[in-house]
JSON list of C-alpha atoms in Angstrom, two decimals:
[
{"chain": "A", "resi": 392, "resn": "MET", "atom": "CA", "xyz": [-2.00, 32.14, -24.73]},
{"chain": "A", "resi": 393, "resn": "SER", "atom": "CA", "xyz": [-3.09, 34.17, -21.73]},
{"chain": "A", "resi": 394, "resn": "ASP", "atom": "CA", "xyz": [-2.17, 33.14, -18.22]},
{"chain": "A", "resi": 395, "resn": "ARG", "atom": "CA", "xyz": [-4.69, 30.88, -16.42]},
{"chain": "A", "resi": 396, "resn": "THR", "atom": "CA", "xyz": [-3.18, 31.18, -12.94]},
{"chain": "A", "resi": 397, "resn": "GLU", "atom": "CA", "xyz": [-6.11, 33.04, -11.42]},
{"chain": "A", "resi": 398, "resn": "ILE", "atom": "CA", "xyz": [-8.59, 30.54, -12.83]},
{"chain": "A", "resi": 399, "resn": "LEU", "atom": "CA", "xyz": [-6.60, 27.72, -11.27]},
{"chain": "A", "resi": 400, "resn": "ARG", "atom": "CA", "xyz": [-6.42, 29.58, -7.96]},
{"chain": "A", "resi": 401, "resn": "GLN", "atom": "CA", "xyz": [-10.20, 29.88, -7.92]},
{"chain": "A", "resi": 402, "resn": "TYR", "atom": "CA", "xyz": [-10.62, 26.14, -8.39]},
{"chain": "A", "resi": 403, "resn": "MET", "atom": "CA", "xyz": [-8.00, 25.48, -5.73]},
{"chain": "A", "resi": 404, "resn": "GLN", "atom": "CA", "xyz": [-9.74, 27.79, -3.27]},
{"chain": "A", "resi": 405, "resn": "LEU", "atom": "CA", "xyz": [-13.05, 25.95, -3.77]},
{"chain": "A", "resi": 406, "resn": "ALA", "atom": "CA", "xyz": [-11.24, 22.64, -3.18]},
{"chain": "A", "resi": 407, "resn": "GLY", "atom": "CA", "xyz": [-9.50, 23.94, -0.05]},
{"chain": "A", "resi": 408, "resn": "ILE", "atom": "CA", "xyz": [-6.00, 23.88, -1.56]},
{"chain": "A", "resi": 409, "resn": "SER", "atom": "CA", "xyz": [-3.85, 26.80, -0.47]},
{"chain": "A", "resi": 410, "resn": "SER", "atom": "CA", "xyz": [-0.78, 26.50, -2.71]},
{"chain": "A", "resi": 411, "resn": "PHE", "atom": "CA", "xyz": [0.50, 25.04, -5.96]},
{"chain": "A", "resi": 412, "resn": "GLN", "atom": "CA", "xyz": [2.91, 22.90, -3.97]},
{"chain": "A", "resi": 413, "resn": "LEU", "atom": "CA", "xyz": [0.02, 21.40, -2.02]},
{"chain": "A", "resi": 414, "resn": "LEU", "atom": "CA", "xyz": [-1.84, 20.78, -5.27]},
{"chain": "A", "resi": 415, "resn": "SER", "atom": "CA", "xyz": [1.22, 18.96, -6.59]},
{"chain": "A", "resi": 416, "resn": "GLU", "atom": "CA", "xyz": [1.46, 16.81, -3.45]},
{"chain": "A", "resi": 417, "resn": "ARG", "atom": "CA", "xyz": [-2.22, 15.85, -3.48]},
{"chain": "A", "resi": 418, "resn": "THR", "atom": "CA", "xyz": [-2.34, 14.99, -7.15]},
{"chain": "A", "resi": 419, "resn": "GLY", "atom": "CA", "xyz": [1.13, 13.58, -7.67]},
{"chain": "A", "resi": 420, "resn": "VAL", "atom": "CA", "xyz": [1.47, 15.92, -10.65]},
{"chain": "A", "resi": 421, "resn": "SER", "atom": "CA", "xyz": [4.80, 17.76, -10.87]},
{"chain": "A", "resi": 422, "resn": "ARG", "atom": "CA", "xyz": [5.06, 21.49, -10.35]},
{"chain": "A", "resi": 423, "resn": "ARG", "atom": "CA", "xyz": [6.36, 21.79, -13.91]},
{"chain": "A", "resi": 424, "resn": "MET", "atom": "CA", "xyz": [3.16, 20.22, -15.23]},
{"chain": "A", "resi": 425, "resn": "ILE", "atom": "CA", "xyz": [1.05, 22.49, -13.04]},
{"chain": "A", "resi": 426, "resn": "ASP", "atom": "CA", "xyz": [2.93, 25.51, -14.39]},
{"chain": "A", "resi": 427, "resn": "THR", "atom": "CA", "xyz": [2.18, 24.20, -17.89]},
{"chain": "A", "resi": 428, "resn": "LEU", "atom": "CA", "xyz": [-1.50, 24.09, -16.96]},
{"chain": "A", "resi": 429, "resn": "ARG", "atom": "CA", "xyz": [-1.35, 27.67, -15.67]},
{"chain": "A", "resi": 430, "resn": "LYS", "atom": "CA", "xyz": [-0.09, 28.76, -19.09]},
{"chain": "A", "resi": 431, "resn": "GLY", "atom": "CA", "xyz": [-3.15, 27.29, -20.77]},
{"chain": "A", "resi": 432, "resn": "ASN", "atom": "CA", "xyz": [-1.34, 24.31, -22.29]},
{"chain": "A", "resi": 433, "resn": "ALA", "atom": "CA", "xyz": [-3.52, 21.57, -20.83]},
{"chain": "A", "resi": 434, "resn": "LYS", "atom": "CA", "xyz": [-3.51, 19.65, -24.10]},
{"chain": "A", "resi": 435, "resn": "THR", "atom": "CA", "xyz": [0.23, 18.93, -23.63]},
{"chain": "A", "resi": 436, "resn": "LEU", "atom": "CA", "xyz": [-0.42, 17.12, -20.33]},
{"chain": "A", "resi": 437, "resn": "LYS", "atom": "CA", "xyz": [-1.06, 13.41, -20.14]},
{"chain": "A", "resi": 438, "resn": "TYR", "atom": "CA", "xyz": [-4.61, 12.25, -19.58]},
{"chain": "A", "resi": 439, "resn": "VAL", "atom": "CA", "xyz": [-3.66, 10.57, -16.31]},
{"chain": "A", "resi": 440, "resn": "ASP", "atom": "CA", "xyz": [-2.34, 13.88, -14.93]},
{"chain": "A", "resi": 441, "resn": "LEU", "atom": "CA", "xyz": [-5.41, 15.79, -16.09]},
{"chain": "A", "resi": 442, "resn": "ALA", "atom": "CA", "xyz": [-7.67, 13.16, -14.51]},
{"chain": "A", "resi": 443, "resn": "LYS", "atom": "CA", "xyz": [-5.86, 13.47, -11.17]},
{"chain": "A", "resi": 444, "resn": "LEU", "atom": "CA", "xyz": [-6.10, 17.26, -11.26]},
{"chain": "A", "resi": 445, "resn": "ALA", "atom": "CA", "xyz": [-9.80, 17.19, -12.12]},
{"chain": "A", "resi": 446, "resn": "GLU", "atom": "CA", "xyz": [-10.48, 14.72, -9.30]},
{"chain": "A", "resi": 447, "resn": "VAL", "atom": "CA", "xyz": [-8.65, 16.75, -6.65]},
{"chain": "A", "resi": 448, "resn": "LEU", "atom": "CA", "xyz": [-10.10, 20.05, -7.88]},
{"chain": "A", "resi": 449, "resn": "GLN", "atom": "CA", "xyz": [-13.55, 18.42, -7.86]},
{"chain": "A", "resi": 450, "resn": "ILE", "atom": "CA", "xyz": [-14.49, 19.44, -11.40]},
{"chain": "A", "resi": 451, "resn": "GLU", "atom": "CA", "xyz": [-15.36, 17.58, -14.58]},
{"chain": "A", "resi": 452, "resn": "LEU", "atom": "CA", "xyz": [-12.38, 16.66, -16.75]},
{"chain": "A", "resi": 453, "resn": "ILE", "atom": "CA", "xyz": [-13.89, 18.28, -19.83]},
{"chain": "A", "resi": 454, "resn": "GLU", "atom": "CA", "xyz": [-14.34, 21.52, -17.87]},
{"chain": "A", "resi": 455, "resn": "LEU", "atom": "CA", "xyz": [-10.70, 21.45, -16.81]},
{"chain": "A", "resi": 456, "resn": "ILE", "atom": "CA", "xyz": [-9.52, 20.97, -20.38]},
{"chain": "A", "resi": 457, "resn": "ALA", "atom": "CA", "xyz": [-11.85, 23.62, -21.74]},
{"chain": "A", "resi": 458, "resn": "LYS", "atom": "CA", "xyz": [-10.76, 26.19, -19.16]},
{"chain": "A", "resi": 459, "resn": "PHE", "atom": "CA", "xyz": [-7.06, 25.57, -19.64]},
{"chain": "A", "resi": 460, "resn": "ILE", "atom": "CA", "xyz": [-6.93, 25.23, -23.42]},
{"chain": "A", "resi": 461, "resn": "ASN", "atom": "CA", "xyz": [-9.26, 27.92, -24.59]},
{"chain": "A", "resi": 462, "resn": "PRO", "atom": "CA", "xyz": [-11.88, 29.63, -22.39]},
{"chain": "A", "resi": 463, "resn": "ASP", "atom": "CA", "xyz": [-14.20, 29.99, -25.36]},
{"chain": "A", "resi": 464, "resn": "LEU", "atom": "CA", "xyz": [-14.43, 26.25, -26.03]},
{"chain": "A", "resi": 465, "resn": "SER", "atom": "CA", "xyz": [-17.54, 24.46, -24.85]},
{"chain": "A", "resi": 466, "resn": "SER", "atom": "CA", "xyz": [-18.01, 20.82, -23.89]},
{"chain": "A", "resi": 467, "resn": "ASN", "atom": "CA", "xyz": [-19.46, 20.22, -27.37]},
{"chain": "A", "resi": 468, "resn": "ASP", "atom": "CA", "xyz": [-16.46, 21.63, -29.22]},
{"chain": "A", "resi": 469, "resn": "GLU", "atom": "CA", "xyz": [-15.32, 19.06, -31.78]},
{"chain": "A", "resi": 470, "resn": "SER", "atom": "CA", "xyz": [-11.58, 19.69, -31.41]},
{"chain": "A", "resi": 471, "resn": "THR", "atom": "CA", "xyz": [-11.78, 19.49, -27.63]},
{"chain": "A", "resi": 472, "resn": "GLY", "atom": "CA", "xyz": [-13.71, 16.26, -27.85]},
{"chain": "A", "resi": 473, "resn": "SER", "atom": "CA", "xyz": [-11.06, 14.82, -30.16]},
{"chain": "A", "resi": 474, "resn": "GLU", "atom": "CA", "xyz": [-8.26, 15.81, -27.81]},
{"chain": "A", "resi": 475, "resn": "ILE", "atom": "CA", "xyz": [-10.09, 14.33, -24.83]},
{"chain": "A", "resi": 476, "resn": "ALA", "atom": "CA", "xyz": [-10.69, 11.09, -26.72]},
{"chain": "A", "resi": 477, "resn": "SER", "atom": "CA", "xyz": [-7.00, 10.86, -27.62]},
{"chain": "A", "resi": 478, "resn": "LEU", "atom": "CA", "xyz": [-5.94, 11.54, -24.04]},
{"chain": "A", "resi": 479, "resn": "ARG", "atom": "CA", "xyz": [-8.46, 9.04, -22.72]},
{"chain": "A", "resi": 480, "resn": "GLU", "atom": "CA", "xyz": [-7.10, 6.32, -25.00]},
{"chain": "A", "resi": 481, "resn": "GLU", "atom": "CA", "xyz": [-3.58, 7.01, -23.73]},
{"chain": "A", "resi": 482, "resn": "TYR", "atom": "CA", "xyz": [-4.80, 6.81, -20.13]},
{"chain": "A", "resi": 483, "resn": "GLN", "atom": "CA", "xyz": [-6.58, 3.51, -20.76]},
{"chain": "A", "resi": 484, "resn": "ARG", "atom": "CA", "xyz": [-3.42, 2.07, -22.29]},
{"chain": "A", "resi": 485, "resn": "LEU", "atom": "CA", "xyz": [-1.44, 3.16, -19.25]},
{"chain": "A", "resi": 486, "resn": "GLN", "atom": "CA", "xyz": [-4.04, 1.66, -16.93]},
{"chain": "A", "resi": 487, "resn": "GLN", "atom": "CA", "xyz": [-3.93, -1.66, -18.79]},
{"chain": "A", "resi": 488, "resn": "THR", "atom": "CA", "xyz": [-0.13, -1.70, -18.70]},
{"chain": "A", "resi": 489, "resn": "LEU", "atom": "CA", "xyz": [-0.18, -1.01, -14.96]},
{"chain": "A", "resi": 490, "resn": "ALA", "atom": "CA", "xyz": [-2.77, -3.74, -14.37]},
{"chain": "A", "resi": 491, "resn": "ASN", "atom": "CA", "xyz": [-0.63, -6.21, -16.32]},
{"chain": "A", "resi": 492, "resn": "GLN", "atom": "CA", "xyz": [2.45, -5.25, -14.33]},
{"chain": "A", "resi": 493, "resn": "GLN", "atom": "CA", "xyz": [0.59, -5.64, -11.04]},
{"chain": "A", "resi": 494, "resn": "GLN", "atom": "CA", "xyz": [-0.66, -9.07, -12.08]},
{"chain": "A", "resi": 495, "resn": "GLU", "atom": "CA", "xyz": [2.84, -10.16, -13.08]},
{"chain": "A", "resi": 496, "resn": "LEU", "atom": "CA", "xyz": [4.29, -8.92, -9.78]},
{"chain": "A", "resi": 497, "resn": "ARG", "atom": "CA", "xyz": [1.55, -10.76, -7.87]},
{"chain": "A", "resi": 498, "resn": "SER", "atom": "CA", "xyz": [2.20, -13.95, -9.81]},
{"chain": "A", "resi": 499, "resn": "GLN", "atom": "CA", "xyz": [5.94, -13.64, -9.27]},
{"chain": "A", "resi": 500, "resn": "PHE", "atom": "CA", "xyz": [5.41, -13.11, -5.55]},
{"chain": "A", "resi": 501, "resn": "GLU", "atom": "CA", "xyz": [3.17, -16.17, -5.34]},
{"chain": "A", "resi": 502, "resn": "ARG", "atom": "CA", "xyz": [5.67, -18.31, -7.25]},
{"chain": "A", "resi": 503, "resn": "GLU", "atom": "CA", "xyz": [8.57, -17.25, -5.03]},
{"chain": "A", "resi": 504, "resn": "THR", "atom": "CA", "xyz": [6.54, -17.83, -1.87]},
{"chain": "A", "resi": 505, "resn": "ILE", "atom": "CA", "xyz": [5.49, -21.30, -2.99]},
{"chain": "A", "resi": 506, "resn": "GLN", "atom": "CA", "xyz": [9.11, -22.12, -3.80]},
{"chain": "A", "resi": 507, "resn": "GLN", "atom": "CA", "xyz": [10.17, -21.02, -0.32]},
{"chain": "A", "resi": 508, "resn": "LEU", "atom": "CA", "xyz": [7.48, -23.18, 1.29]},
{"chain": "A", "resi": 509, "resn": "GLU", "atom": "CA", "xyz": [7.78, -26.12, -1.09]},
{"chain": "A", "resi": 510, "resn": "SER", "atom": "CA", "xyz": [9.10, -28.65, 1.44]},
{"chain": "A", "resi": 511, "resn": "LEU", "atom": "CA", "xyz": [6.51, -27.59, 4.00]},
{"chain": "A", "resi": 512, "resn": "LEU", "atom": "CA", "xyz": [3.63, -27.83, 1.51]},
{"chain": "A", "resi": 513, "resn": "LEU", "atom": "CA", "xyz": [4.74, -31.27, 0.36]},
{"chain": "A", "resi": 514, "resn": "GLN", "atom": "CA", "xyz": [5.61, -32.85, 3.69]},
{"chain": "A", "resi": 515, "resn": "LEU", "atom": "CA", "xyz": [3.33, -31.29, 6.28]},
{"chain": "A", "resi": 516, "resn": "PRO", "atom": "CA", "xyz": [0.11, -33.10, 5.17]},
{"chain": "A", "resi": 517, "resn": "SER", "atom": "CA", "xyz": [1.95, -36.44, 5.39]},
{"chain": "A", "resi": 518, "resn": "ALA", "atom": "CA", "xyz": [3.35, -35.53, 8.80]},
{"chain": "A", "resi": 519, "resn": "ALA", "atom": "CA", "xyz": [-0.13, -34.54, 10.03]},
{"chain": "A", "resi": 520, "resn": "TYR", "atom": "CA", "xyz": [-1.54, -37.84, 8.75]},
{"chain": "A", "resi": 521, "resn": "ALA", "atom": "CA", "xyz": [1.21, -39.78, 10.52]},
{"chain": "A", "resi": 522, "resn": "ALA", "atom": "CA", "xyz": [0.58, -37.90, 13.76]},
{"chain": "A", "resi": 523, "resn": "GLN", "atom": "CA", "xyz": [-3.17, -38.65, 13.62]},
{"chain": "A", "resi": 524, "resn": "ASN", "atom": "CA", "xyz": [-2.50, -42.35, 13.10]},
{"chain": "A", "resi": 525, "resn": "ASN", "atom": "CA", "xyz": [0.37, -42.64, 15.56]},
{"chain": "A", "resi": 526, "resn": "PRO", "atom": "CA", "xyz": [-0.40, -41.13, 18.98]},
{"chain": "A", "resi": 527, "resn": "ASP", "atom": "CA", "xyz": [3.15, -41.89, 20.12]},
{"chain": "A", "resi": 528, "resn": "MET", "atom": "CA", "xyz": [4.74, -39.74, 17.40]},
{"chain": "A", "resi": 529, "resn": "LEU", "atom": "CA", "xyz": [6.77, -36.96, 18.98]},
{"chain": "A", "resi": 530, "resn": "ALA", "atom": "CA", "xyz": [5.84, -33.39, 18.04]},
{"chain": "A", "resi": 531, "resn": "LYS", "atom": "CA", "xyz": [9.52, -32.52, 17.73]},
{"chain": "A", "resi": 532, "resn": "ASN", "atom": "CA", "xyz": [9.64, -34.68, 14.61]},
{"chain": "A", "resi": 533, "resn": "ILE", "atom": "CA", "xyz": [7.51, -32.08, 12.83]},
{"chain": "A", "resi": 534, "resn": "LEU", "atom": "CA", "xyz": [9.59, -29.08, 13.90]},
{"chain": "A", "resi": 535, "resn": "PRO", "atom": "CA", "xyz": [12.12, -29.33, 11.02]},
{"chain": "A", "resi": 536, "resn": "LEU", "atom": "CA", "xyz": [9.23, -28.82, 8.59]},
{"chain": "A", "resi": 537, "resn": "LEU", "atom": "CA", "xyz": [8.73, -25.32, 9.96]},
{"chain": "A", "resi": 538, "resn": "ARG", "atom": "CA", "xyz": [12.19, -24.15, 8.93]},
{"chain": "A", "resi": 539, "resn": "PRO", "atom": "CA", "xyz": [11.00, -22.86, 5.51]},
{"chain": "A", "resi": 540, "resn": "ILE", "atom": "CA", "xyz": [8.66, -20.49, 7.32]},
{"chain": "A", "resi": 541, "resn": "ASP", "atom": "CA", "xyz": [11.55, -19.12, 9.36]},
{"chain": "A", "resi": 542, "resn": "ALA", "atom": "CA", "xyz": [13.57, -18.69, 6.16]},
{"chain": "A", "resi": 543, "resn": "LEU", "atom": "CA", "xyz": [10.71, -16.88, 4.43]},
{"chain": "A", "resi": 544, "resn": "LEU", "atom": "CA", "xyz": [10.20, -14.50, 7.35]},
{"chain": "A", "resi": 545, "resn": "GLN", "atom": "CA", "xyz": [13.91, -13.79, 7.41]},
{"chain": "A", "resi": 546, "resn": "LYS", "atom": "CA", "xyz": [13.86, -13.03, 3.67]},
{"chain": "A", "resi": 547, "resn": "TRP", "atom": "CA", "xyz": [11.05, -10.54, 4.24]},
{"chain": "A", "resi": 548, "resn": "GLY", "atom": "CA", "xyz": [12.94, -8.91, 7.10]},
{"chain": "A", "resi": 549, "resn": "ILE", "atom": "CA", "xyz": [10.37, -10.05, 9.68]},
{"chain": "A", "resi": 550, "resn": "THR", "atom": "CA", "xyz": [11.71, -10.90, 13.12]},
{"chain": "A", "resi": 551, "resn": "ALA", "atom": "CA", "xyz": [10.01, -12.37, 16.16]},
{"chain": "A", "resi": 552, "resn": "ILE", "atom": "CA", "xyz": [9.33, -10.44, 19.33]},
{"chain": "A", "resi": 553, "resn": "GLY", "atom": "CA", "xyz": [10.63, -12.76, 22.02]},
{"chain": "A", "resi": 554, "resn": "SER", "atom": "CA", "xyz": [10.08, -16.51, 22.27]},
{"chain": "A", "resi": 555, "resn": "VAL", "atom": "CA", "xyz": [7.35, -18.56, 23.90]},
{"chain": "A", "resi": 556, "resn": "GLY", "atom": "CA", "xyz": [7.96, -18.96, 27.63]},
{"chain": "A", "resi": 557, "resn": "GLU", "atom": "CA", "xyz": [10.53, -16.18, 27.76]},
{"chain": "A", "resi": 558, "resn": "GLU", "atom": "CA", "xyz": [10.39, -13.84, 30.77]},
{"chain": "A", "resi": 559, "resn": "VAL", "atom": "CA", "xyz": [10.62, -10.21, 29.68]},
{"chain": "A", "resi": 560, "resn": "ALA", "atom": "CA", "xyz": [10.02, -6.70, 30.98]},
{"chain": "A", "resi": 561, "resn": "TYR", "atom": "CA", "xyz": [6.54, -5.54, 29.98]},
{"chain": "A", "resi": 562, "resn": "ASP", "atom": "CA", "xyz": [6.57, -3.01, 27.15]},
{"chain": "A", "resi": 563, "resn": "PRO", "atom": "CA", "xyz": [3.06, -1.91, 26.09]},
{"chain": "A", "resi": 564, "resn": "GLN", "atom": "CA", "xyz": [4.46, -0.88, 22.68]},
{"chain": "A", "resi": 565, "resn": "ARG", "atom": "CA", "xyz": [5.57, -4.45, 21.92]},
{"chain": "A", "resi": 566, "resn": "HIS", "atom": "CA", "xyz": [3.46, -6.57, 24.27]},
{"chain": "A", "resi": 567, "resn": "GLN", "atom": "CA", "xyz": [-0.27, -7.13, 24.72]},
{"chain": "A", "resi": 568, "resn": "LEU", "atom": "CA", "xyz": [-1.65, -8.59, 27.93]},
{"chain": "A", "resi": 569, "resn": "MET", "atom": "CA", "xyz": [-3.62, -11.80, 27.57]},
{"chain": "A", "resi": 570, "resn": "GLU", "atom": "CA", "xyz": [-7.37, -11.45, 28.03]},
{"chain": "A", "resi": 571, "resn": "GLY", "atom": "CA", "xyz": [-8.23, -11.71, 31.72]},
{"chain": "A", "resi": 572, "resn": "SER", "atom": "CA", "xyz": [-4.76, -10.74, 32.93]},
{"chain": "A", "resi": 573, "resn": "ASP", "atom": "CA", "xyz": [-4.40, -8.09, 35.59]},
{"chain": "A", "resi": 574, "resn": "GLU", "atom": "CA", "xyz": [-2.99, -4.75, 34.54]},
{"chain": "A", "resi": 575, "resn": "VAL", "atom": "CA", "xyz": [0.73, -4.34, 35.15]},
{"chain": "A", "resi": 576, "resn": "GLU", "atom": "CA", "xyz": [3.12, -1.43, 35.10]},
{"chain": "A", "resi": 577, "resn": "GLU", "atom": "CA", "xyz": [5.64, -0.97, 32.35]},
{"chain": "A", "resi": 578, "resn": "GLY", "atom": "CA", "xyz": [8.82, -2.85, 33.17]},
{"chain": "A", "resi": 579, "resn": "SER", "atom": "CA", "xyz": [7.09, -5.54, 35.23]},
{"chain": "A", "resi": 580, "resn": "SER", "atom": "CA", "xyz": [8.02, -9.18, 34.58]},
{"chain": "A", "resi": 581, "resn": "VAL", "atom": "CA", "xyz": [5.71, -10.99, 32.18]},
{"chain": "A", "resi": 582, "resn": "ILE", "atom": "CA", "xyz": [5.84, -14.28, 30.29]},
{"chain": "A", "resi": 583, "resn": "ILE", "atom": "CA", "xyz": [5.43, -14.48, 26.51]},
{"chain": "A", "resi": 584, "resn": "ARG", "atom": "CA", "xyz": [2.62, -16.85, 25.54]},
{"chain": "A", "resi": 585, "resn": "TYR", "atom": "CA", "xyz": [2.37, -15.97, 21.85]},
{"chain": "A", "resi": 586, "resn": "ILE", "atom": "CA", "xyz": [5.23, -14.29, 20.00]},
{"chain": "A", "resi": 587, "resn": "GLY", "atom": "CA", "xyz": [4.77, -11.10, 18.02]},
{"chain": "A", "resi": 588, "resn": "TYR", "atom": "CA", "xyz": [6.43, -9.90, 14.84]},
{"chain": "A", "resi": 589, "resn": "ILE", "atom": "CA", "xyz": [8.16, -6.75, 13.66]},
{"chain": "A", "resi": 590, "resn": "GLN", "atom": "CA", "xyz": [9.38, -5.80, 10.19]},
{"chain": "A", "resi": 591, "resn": "GLY", "atom": "CA", "xyz": [12.17, -3.25, 10.34]},
{"chain": "A", "resi": 592, "resn": "GLU", "atom": "CA", "xyz": [10.70, -0.42, 12.39]},
{"chain": "A", "resi": 593, "resn": "LYS", "atom": "CA", "xyz": [7.10, -1.43, 11.68]},
{"chain": "A", "resi": 594, "resn": "LEU", "atom": "CA", "xyz": [5.22, -3.40, 14.31]},
{"chain": "A", "resi": 595, "resn": "LEU", "atom": "CA", "xyz": [3.11, -6.15, 12.76]},
{"chain": "A", "resi": 596, "resn": "TYR", "atom": "CA", "xyz": [1.78, -7.99, 15.83]},
{"chain": "A", "resi": 597, "resn": "ARG", "atom": "CA", "xyz": [2.45, -7.40, 19.49]},
{"chain": "A", "resi": 598, "resn": "ALA", "atom": "CA", "xyz": [3.53, -10.41, 21.51]},
{"chain": "A", "resi": 599, "resn": "ARG", "atom": "CA", "xyz": [0.79, -11.61, 23.84]},
{"chain": "A", "resi": 600, "resn": "VAL", "atom": "CA", "xyz": [2.00, -11.93, 27.40]},
{"chain": "A", "resi": 601, "resn": "ALA", "atom": "CA", "xyz": [0.73, -13.07, 30.79]},
{"chain": "A", "resi": 602, "resn": "VAL", "atom": "CA", "xyz": [1.63, -11.75, 34.22]},
{"chain": "A", "resi": 603, "resn": "LYS", "atom": "CA", "xyz": [4.34, -13.76, 35.93]},
{"chain": "A", "resi": 604, "resn": "GLN", "atom": "CA", "xyz": [2.92, -15.60, 38.90]},
{"chain": "A", "resi": 605, "resn": "SER", "atom": "CA", "xyz": [4.80, -14.95, 42.13]}
]
């Protein structure tokens, strides 16, 4: 088969893609598969890869297949239609498998989370009921129920930014001033009112702080 490199370059130029490497990065299709496409062997690629290429190149899938299998084939060609149908079926099977895997992972995550919070889920409603019916009940009696949350956060690698009431040096990257607070310079003393959270190097929530009163 004749080389289809120039045809591919034309499509890439129209899509604003300057190199085969960039095409690979945007589509997630390997360079080896792209080289296969350049040789006119599109029918050996998986449907999912062809679909990604067509989407990024902003052309119809049937046009992509026709151009890179045989330039004389039209969209009504029977053999091309059969190949497309076969590839489409494979893609749909892959999509269904992926959807099933995602559902299983979600279910597993939910089960593990519920297991981690089991004691909290079972005991907190009773503790809240007791607190509502006993004004003299000390809040510290409920604190042990929060331990599963701490354990779950630790399992996920999430750590707190400071502790409530702690005096710290203001860091705008980790702290957010409470609404209505005066602006302060970095390094100034502030008090943590609501803790923040960080996961590894990723900031999830900045701790909310108030200016320390002199």
